[in-house]
């Protein structure tokens, strides 16, 4: 059972991973038409080249896609699928050489680029969906046409080519902090944001601790409620067990109290003669023996 669950999870993760890769994250990032002193291929030759960038955050395999310099022939060059070099890691680059020598390998296209053929298009594996394209202006020798920022910015002519690397390599980079300082020179917005973050965090912590306290105290409250109910039931049972004599005594006491038949021993000294014929303490009646009967015998005198 565990193996079945593990296999199912792996299949789902694999499915998600495969579907997370999308060729639509690929973009044409840099193109050079006339290469005289710039990038060389593994054969030591220079030619026009096209740089593709993966703008996604998963590796994307460009195999199966098409590159062309003629929109009327979108499937001009199909990128082979048997070469692992076509797998482009996240935020990385892959350079194809437009030298018309596809026999040299996967990265060598079967068409060329020059001052006349200045159109480049990347087509999806279905052979018809356009992923990205660009028409280059007439740029000079060893100059490239680049996007800034990479893959999504405006196209511009660059004096310095950066094949297989970021186009921002030679650009003056302005940090986000510097841009924010320019936007908020007195720091008012920054102070508001900082205070909002702090108070939001405190509010979240307060709610979290309150919820935690409730969860911890819940079993205690249940036990306390149970004990209270048990005590109430015990009191009811005791009340039911009070004998009737107690109620009779209480009723009599209340009756005497209401009719004022009872003495006020604490405030009134009662002087009432008690007539007794004898004192049980001084009476010797019970301490004496009865007088024996006297027997008188009369005798005749001779």
Short mmCIF file of C-alpha atoms in Angstrom, two decimals:
data_model
loop_
_atom_site.label_atom_id
_atom_site.label_comp_id
_atom_site.label_asym_id
_atom_site.label_seq_id
_atom_site.Cartn_x
_atom_site.Cartn_y
_atom_site.Cartn_z
CA UNK A 1 0.00 0.00 0.00
CA UNK A 2 2.81 2.39 0.92
CA UNK A 3 4.60 1.60 -2.33
CA UNK A 4 1.44 2.32 -4.30
CA UNK A 5 1.01 5.68 -2.55
CA UNK A 6 4.69 6.54 -3.13
CA UNK A 7 4.44 5.61 -6.81
CA UNK A 8 1.31 7.72 -7.18
CA UNK A 9 3.02 10.70 -5.57
CA UNK A 10 6.05 10.31 -7.84
CA UNK A 11 3.86 10.12 -10.92
CA UNK A 12 1.95 13.23 -9.87
CA UNK A 13 5.17 15.10 -9.09
CA UNK A 14 6.63 14.04 -12.41
CA UNK A 15 3.50 15.13 -14.21
CA UNK A 16 3.58 18.50 -12.46
CA UNK A 17 7.29 18.87 -13.18
CA UNK A 18 6.85 18.10 -16.87
CA UNK A 19 3.96 20.48 -17.19
CA UNK A 20 5.91 23.14 -15.26
CA UNK A 21 8.32 23.24 -18.22
CA UNK A 22 6.98 25.43 -20.97
CA UNK A 23 8.60 26.36 -24.26
CA UNK A 24 6.64 29.58 -24.01
CA UNK A 25 9.16 30.72 -21.38
CA UNK A 26 11.77 30.83 -24.16
CA UNK A 27 12.64 34.11 -25.84
CA UNK A 28 15.02 35.34 -28.51
CA UNK A 29 17.43 37.41 -26.44
CA UNK A 30 20.29 38.51 -28.68
CA UNK A 31 21.18 38.27 -32.39
CA UNK A 32 24.32 39.10 -34.32
CA UNK A 33 24.23 39.36 -38.12
CA UNK A 34 27.83 40.04 -39.08
CA UNK A 35 30.44 38.31 -36.99
CA UNK A 36 34.02 39.18 -37.88
CA UNK A 37 35.87 39.18 -34.58
CA UNK A 38 33.27 37.94 -32.12
CA UNK A 39 31.99 34.56 -30.92
CA UNK A 40 33.41 31.40 -32.52
CA UNK A 41 31.94 27.91 -32.68
CA UNK A 42 33.57 24.58 -31.81
CA UNK A 43 35.06 24.47 -35.31
CA UNK A 44 36.84 27.79 -34.80
CA UNK A 45 34.57 29.55 -37.29
CA UNK A 46 32.61 32.77 -36.91
CA UNK A 47 29.09 33.25 -38.19
CA UNK A 48 25.82 34.95 -37.36
CA UNK A 49 24.30 33.63 -34.16
CA UNK A 50 21.05 33.64 -32.24
CA UNK A 51 20.81 33.50 -28.46
CA UNK A 52 17.76 31.92 -26.80
CA UNK A 53 17.04 32.60 -23.09
CA UNK A 54 14.89 30.59 -20.70
CA UNK A 55 13.01 33.21 -18.66
CA UNK A 56 11.26 30.59 -16.52
CA UNK A 57 12.31 29.09 -13.20
CA UNK A 58 12.41 25.50 -14.47
CA UNK A 59 14.64 23.88 -17.04
CA UNK A 60 13.06 23.93 -20.50
CA UNK A 61 13.99 21.65 -23.38
CA UNK A 62 13.95 23.57 -26.64
CA UNK A 63 14.15 20.32 -28.63
CA UNK A 64 11.27 19.94 -31.05
CA UNK A 65 10.87 23.68 -31.53
CA UNK A 66 11.66 25.34 -34.86
CA UNK A 67 13.89 28.24 -35.88
CA UNK A 68 13.44 30.03 -39.16
CA UNK A 69 14.38 33.17 -41.04
CA UNK A 70 11.25 32.95 -43.19
CA UNK A 71 7.80 33.25 -41.62
CA UNK A 72 6.27 31.53 -44.65
CA UNK A 73 8.38 28.48 -43.80
CA UNK A 74 8.03 28.18 -39.99
CA UNK A 75 9.43 24.63 -39.81
CA UNK A 76 12.65 25.45 -41.61
CA UNK A 77 14.93 24.02 -38.90
CA UNK A 78 13.69 21.56 -36.33
CA UNK A 79 15.88 21.43 -33.24
CA UNK A 80 16.88 17.78 -32.67
CA UNK A 81 15.59 16.02 -29.57
CA UNK A 82 18.42 13.53 -29.04
CA UNK A 83 20.96 16.07 -27.79
CA UNK A 84 20.94 16.88 -24.05
CA UNK A 85 22.47 20.26 -24.80
CA UNK A 86 19.00 21.48 -25.79
CA UNK A 87 17.88 21.43 -22.14
CA UNK A 88 18.21 25.05 -21.01
CA UNK A 89 18.39 25.60 -17.22
CA UNK A 90 16.36 28.35 -15.61
CA UNK A 91 17.47 31.88 -16.51
CA UNK A 92 20.20 30.49 -18.79
CA UNK A 93 21.08 30.81 -22.47
CA UNK A 94 21.73 28.72 -25.59
CA UNK A 95 23.40 30.05 -28.76
CA UNK A 96 22.62 28.73 -32.26
CA UNK A 97 24.90 29.48 -35.21
CA UNK A 98 23.15 30.65 -38.38
CA UNK A 99 25.87 29.34 -40.71
CA UNK A 100 23.84 27.02 -42.95
CA UNK A 101 25.87 24.03 -41.74
CA UNK A 102 23.44 21.83 -39.83
CA UNK A 103 25.74 18.88 -40.36
CA UNK A 104 28.07 20.40 -37.78
CA UNK A 105 25.65 19.61 -34.98
CA UNK A 106 22.50 20.52 -33.15
CA UNK A 107 23.45 24.17 -32.65
CA UNK A 108 24.18 24.83 -36.32
CA UNK A 109 21.15 25.98 -38.32
CA UNK A 110 20.37 25.16 -41.93
CA UNK A 111 19.96 28.83 -42.85
CA UNK A 112 21.98 32.00 -42.55
CA UNK A 113 21.46 35.59 -41.47
CA UNK A 114 22.94 38.61 -43.14
CA UNK A 115 22.10 42.18 -44.10
CA UNK A 116 19.22 40.86 -46.25
CA UNK A 117 17.90 37.96 -44.14
CA UNK A 118 17.29 39.83 -40.90
CA UNK A 119 14.20 38.04 -39.62
CA UNK A 120 14.34 35.37 -36.91
CA UNK A 121 11.41 33.43 -35.43
CA UNK A 122 11.08 30.72 -32.78
CA UNK A 123 8.16 28.36 -33.45
CA UNK A 124 6.52 25.93 -31.01
CA UNK A 125 6.77 22.13 -31.57
CA UNK A 126 3.37 22.15 -33.29
CA UNK A 127 5.07 23.93 -36.20
CA UNK A 128 2.66 26.85 -36.34
CA UNK A 129 2.51 28.66 -32.99
CA UNK A 130 4.83 31.63 -32.91
CA UNK A 131 6.71 31.88 -29.61
CA UNK A 132 8.88 34.90 -30.40
CA UNK A 133 10.30 36.76 -33.40
CA UNK A 134 12.34 39.81 -34.26
CA UNK A 135 13.31 41.69 -37.37
CA UNK A 136 16.72 43.24 -37.02
CA UNK A 137 17.67 46.67 -38.34
CA UNK A 138 20.75 47.10 -40.48
CA UNK A 139 23.40 46.97 -37.75
CA UNK A 140 27.14 47.15 -38.22
CA UNK A 141 29.87 44.56 -37.97
CA UNK A 142 30.26 42.79 -34.62
CA UNK A 143 27.29 44.65 -33.20
CA UNK A 144 24.44 42.77 -31.69
CA UNK A 145 20.74 43.38 -31.28
CA UNK A 146 19.85 42.77 -27.64
CA UNK A 147 16.96 42.89 -25.24
CA UNK A 148 17.25 44.81 -21.98
CA UNK A 149 16.27 43.42 -19.52
CA UNK A 150 16.87 39.89 -20.69
CA UNK A 151 14.06 38.28 -22.66
CA UNK A 152 11.40 40.92 -21.99
CA UNK A 153 12.88 44.39 -22.49
CA UNK A 154 13.11 46.66 -25.48
CA UNK A 155 15.37 45.76 -28.37
CA UNK A 156 18.42 47.94 -28.87
CA UNK A 157 21.74 47.90 -30.74
CA UNK A 158 24.72 47.06 -28.56
CA UNK A 159 28.37 47.72 -29.28
CA UNK A 160 29.33 44.85 -27.03
CA UNK A 161 27.99 41.35 -27.67
CA UNK A 162 27.30 39.00 -24.77
CA UNK A 163 26.62 35.50 -26.19
CA UNK A 164 25.73 32.85 -23.57
CA UNK A 165 25.50 35.50 -20.85
CA UNK A 166 23.26 38.27 -19.63
CA UNK A 167 22.74 41.36 -21.76
CA UNK A 168 23.05 43.50 -18.64
CA UNK A 169 26.72 42.57 -18.28
CA UNK A 170 27.98 45.95 -19.46
CA UNK A 171 24.99 47.99 -18.41
CA UNK A 172 25.10 50.37 -15.49
CA UNK A 173 22.96 48.61 -12.99
CA UNK A 174 20.70 50.72 -10.83
CA UNK A 175 19.56 48.85 -7.77
CA UNK A 176 15.98 48.78 -6.58
CA UNK A 177 17.01 50.62 -3.44
CA UNK A 178 18.53 53.42 -5.43
CA UNK A 179 15.40 53.74 -7.53
CA UNK A 180 13.27 53.83 -4.37
CA UNK A 181 15.45 56.53 -2.81
CA UNK A 182 14.94 58.59 -5.93
CA UNK A 183 11.19 58.00 -5.70
CA UNK A 184 10.99 58.72 -1.93
CA UNK A 185 13.82 61.14 -1.03
CA UNK A 186 12.46 61.99 2.48
CA UNK A 187 11.72 58.42 3.51
CA UNK A 188 8.06 59.05 4.35
CA UNK A 189 6.73 56.14 2.30
CA UNK A 190 9.48 53.90 3.65
CA UNK A 191 8.51 54.80 7.25
CA UNK A 192 4.84 54.08 6.54
CA UNK A 193 5.69 50.76 4.93
CA UNK A 194 8.00 49.79 7.82
CA UNK A 195 5.37 50.67 10.45
CA UNK A 196 2.71 48.81 8.52
CA UNK A 197 4.90 45.74 8.34
CA UNK A 198 5.67 45.88 12.08
CA UNK A 199 2.07 46.36 13.19
CA UNK A 200 0.86 43.73 10.77
CA UNK A 201 3.41 41.30 12.17
CA UNK A 202 2.33 42.13 15.73
CA UNK A 203 -1.32 41.64 14.83
CA UNK A 204 -0.56 38.31 13.22
CA UNK A 205 1.44 37.20 16.26
CA UNK A 206 -1.36 38.32 18.60
CA UNK A 207 -3.93 36.32 16.67
CA UNK A 208 -1.58 33.37 16.50
CA UNK A 209 -0.87 33.36 20.24
CA UNK A 210 -4.56 33.80 21.05
CA UNK A 211 -5.47 30.89 18.84
CA UNK A 212 -2.71 28.78 20.39
CA UNK A 213 -3.94 29.63 23.90
CA UNK A 214 -7.46 28.61 22.98
CA UNK A 215 -6.27 25.32 21.58
CA UNK A 216 -4.19 24.62 24.69
CA UNK A 217 -6.95 25.62 27.14
CA UNK A 218 -9.70 23.74 25.35
CA UNK A 219 -9.01 20.35 27.04
CA UNK A 220 -8.74 22.12 30.41
CA UNK A 221 -12.10 23.83 29.93
CA UNK A 222 -13.70 20.52 28.95
CA UNK A 223 -12.35 18.81 32.08
CA UNK A 224 -13.48 21.73 34.27
CA UNK A 225 -16.96 21.62 32.75
CA UNK A 226 -17.15 17.88 33.35
CA UNK A 227 -16.08 18.25 37.00
CA UNK A 228 -18.61 21.05 37.54
CA UNK A 229 -21.41 18.93 36.12
CA UNK A 230 -20.29 16.01 38.27
CA UNK A 231 -20.35 18.19 41.41
CA UNK A 232 -23.83 19.47 40.58
CA UNK A 233 -25.06 15.92 40.12
CA UNK A 234 -23.45 14.93 43.42
CA UNK A 235 -25.20 17.84 45.21
CA UNK A 236 -28.52 16.79 43.72
CA UNK A 237 -27.98 13.25 44.90
CA UNK A 238 -27.17 14.46 48.45
CA UNK A 239 -30.24 16.68 48.45
CA UNK A 240 -32.37 13.74 47.51
CA UNK A 241 -30.96 11.70 50.40
CA UNK A 242 -31.97 14.16 53.22
CA UNK A 243 -34.30 12.29 55.57
CA UNK A 244 -37.76 13.55 56.44
CA UNK A 245 -36.90 14.02 60.12
CA UNK A 246 -34.54 16.83 59.20
CA UNK A 247 -37.24 18.65 57.34
CA UNK A 248 -39.59 18.09 60.30
CA UNK A 249 -37.05 19.55 62.72
CA UNK A 250 -36.45 22.53 60.48
CA UNK A 251 -40.17 23.10 60.13
CA UNK A 252 -40.68 22.94 63.86
CA UNK A 253 -37.88 25.38 64.49
CA UNK A 254 -39.32 27.78 61.99
CA UNK A 255 -42.73 27.42 63.53
CA UNK A 256 -41.48 28.22 67.03
CA UNK A 257 -39.50 31.09 65.73
CA UNK A 258 -42.50 32.60 63.97
CA UNK A 259 -44.83 32.15 66.97
CA UNK A 260 -42.23 33.49 69.44
CA UNK A 261 -42.52 30.50 71.65
CA UNK A 262 -38.84 30.26 72.09
CA UNK A 263 -36.94 31.95 74.93
CA UNK A 264 -34.40 34.58 74.41
CA UNK A 265 -31.71 32.94 76.45
CA UNK A 266 -29.08 35.35 75.35
CA UNK A 267 -30.89 38.48 76.58
CA UNK A 268 -33.46 37.44 79.22
CA UNK A 269 -32.78 35.80 82.52
CA UNK A 270 -35.61 33.54 83.31
CA UNK A 271 -36.52 33.29 86.96
CA UNK A 272 -39.07 30.65 87.34
CA UNK A 273 -39.42 28.43 90.28
CA UNK A 274 -39.28 24.83 89.65
CA UNK A 275 -41.09 22.89 92.22
CA UNK A 276 -39.60 19.55 92.89
CA UNK A 277 -40.26 17.36 95.85
CA UNK A 278 -36.76 16.18 95.99
CA UNK A 279 -33.49 16.75 94.45
CA UNK A 280 -32.16 13.88 92.57
CA UNK A 281 -28.72 14.80 93.83
CA UNK A 282 -29.51 15.09 97.55
CA UNK A 283 -32.23 12.52 97.86
CA UNK A 284 -31.21 9.51 99.80
CA UNK A 285 -34.39 7.76 99.18
CA UNK A 286 -32.86 5.66 96.51
CA UNK A 287 -29.67 5.16 98.47
CA UNK A 288 -31.26 3.54 101.53
CA UNK A 289 -32.32 0.05 101.89
CA UNK A 290 -35.80 -0.68 102.86
CA UNK A 291 -36.40 -1.20 106.52
CA UNK A 292 -36.79 -4.86 107.19
CA UNK A 293 -40.07 -5.95 108.55
CA UNK A 294 -40.05 -6.47 112.25
CA UNK A 295 -41.53 -9.70 113.49
CA UNK A 296 -42.91 -9.63 117.08
CA UNK A 297 -43.37 -12.92 118.82
CA UNK A 298 -45.41 -12.96 122.01
CA UNK A 299 -44.60 -15.58 124.57
CA UNK A 300 -46.50 -16.48 127.57
CA UNK A 301 -44.81 -16.25 130.86
CA UNK A 302 -44.91 -19.28 133.01
#
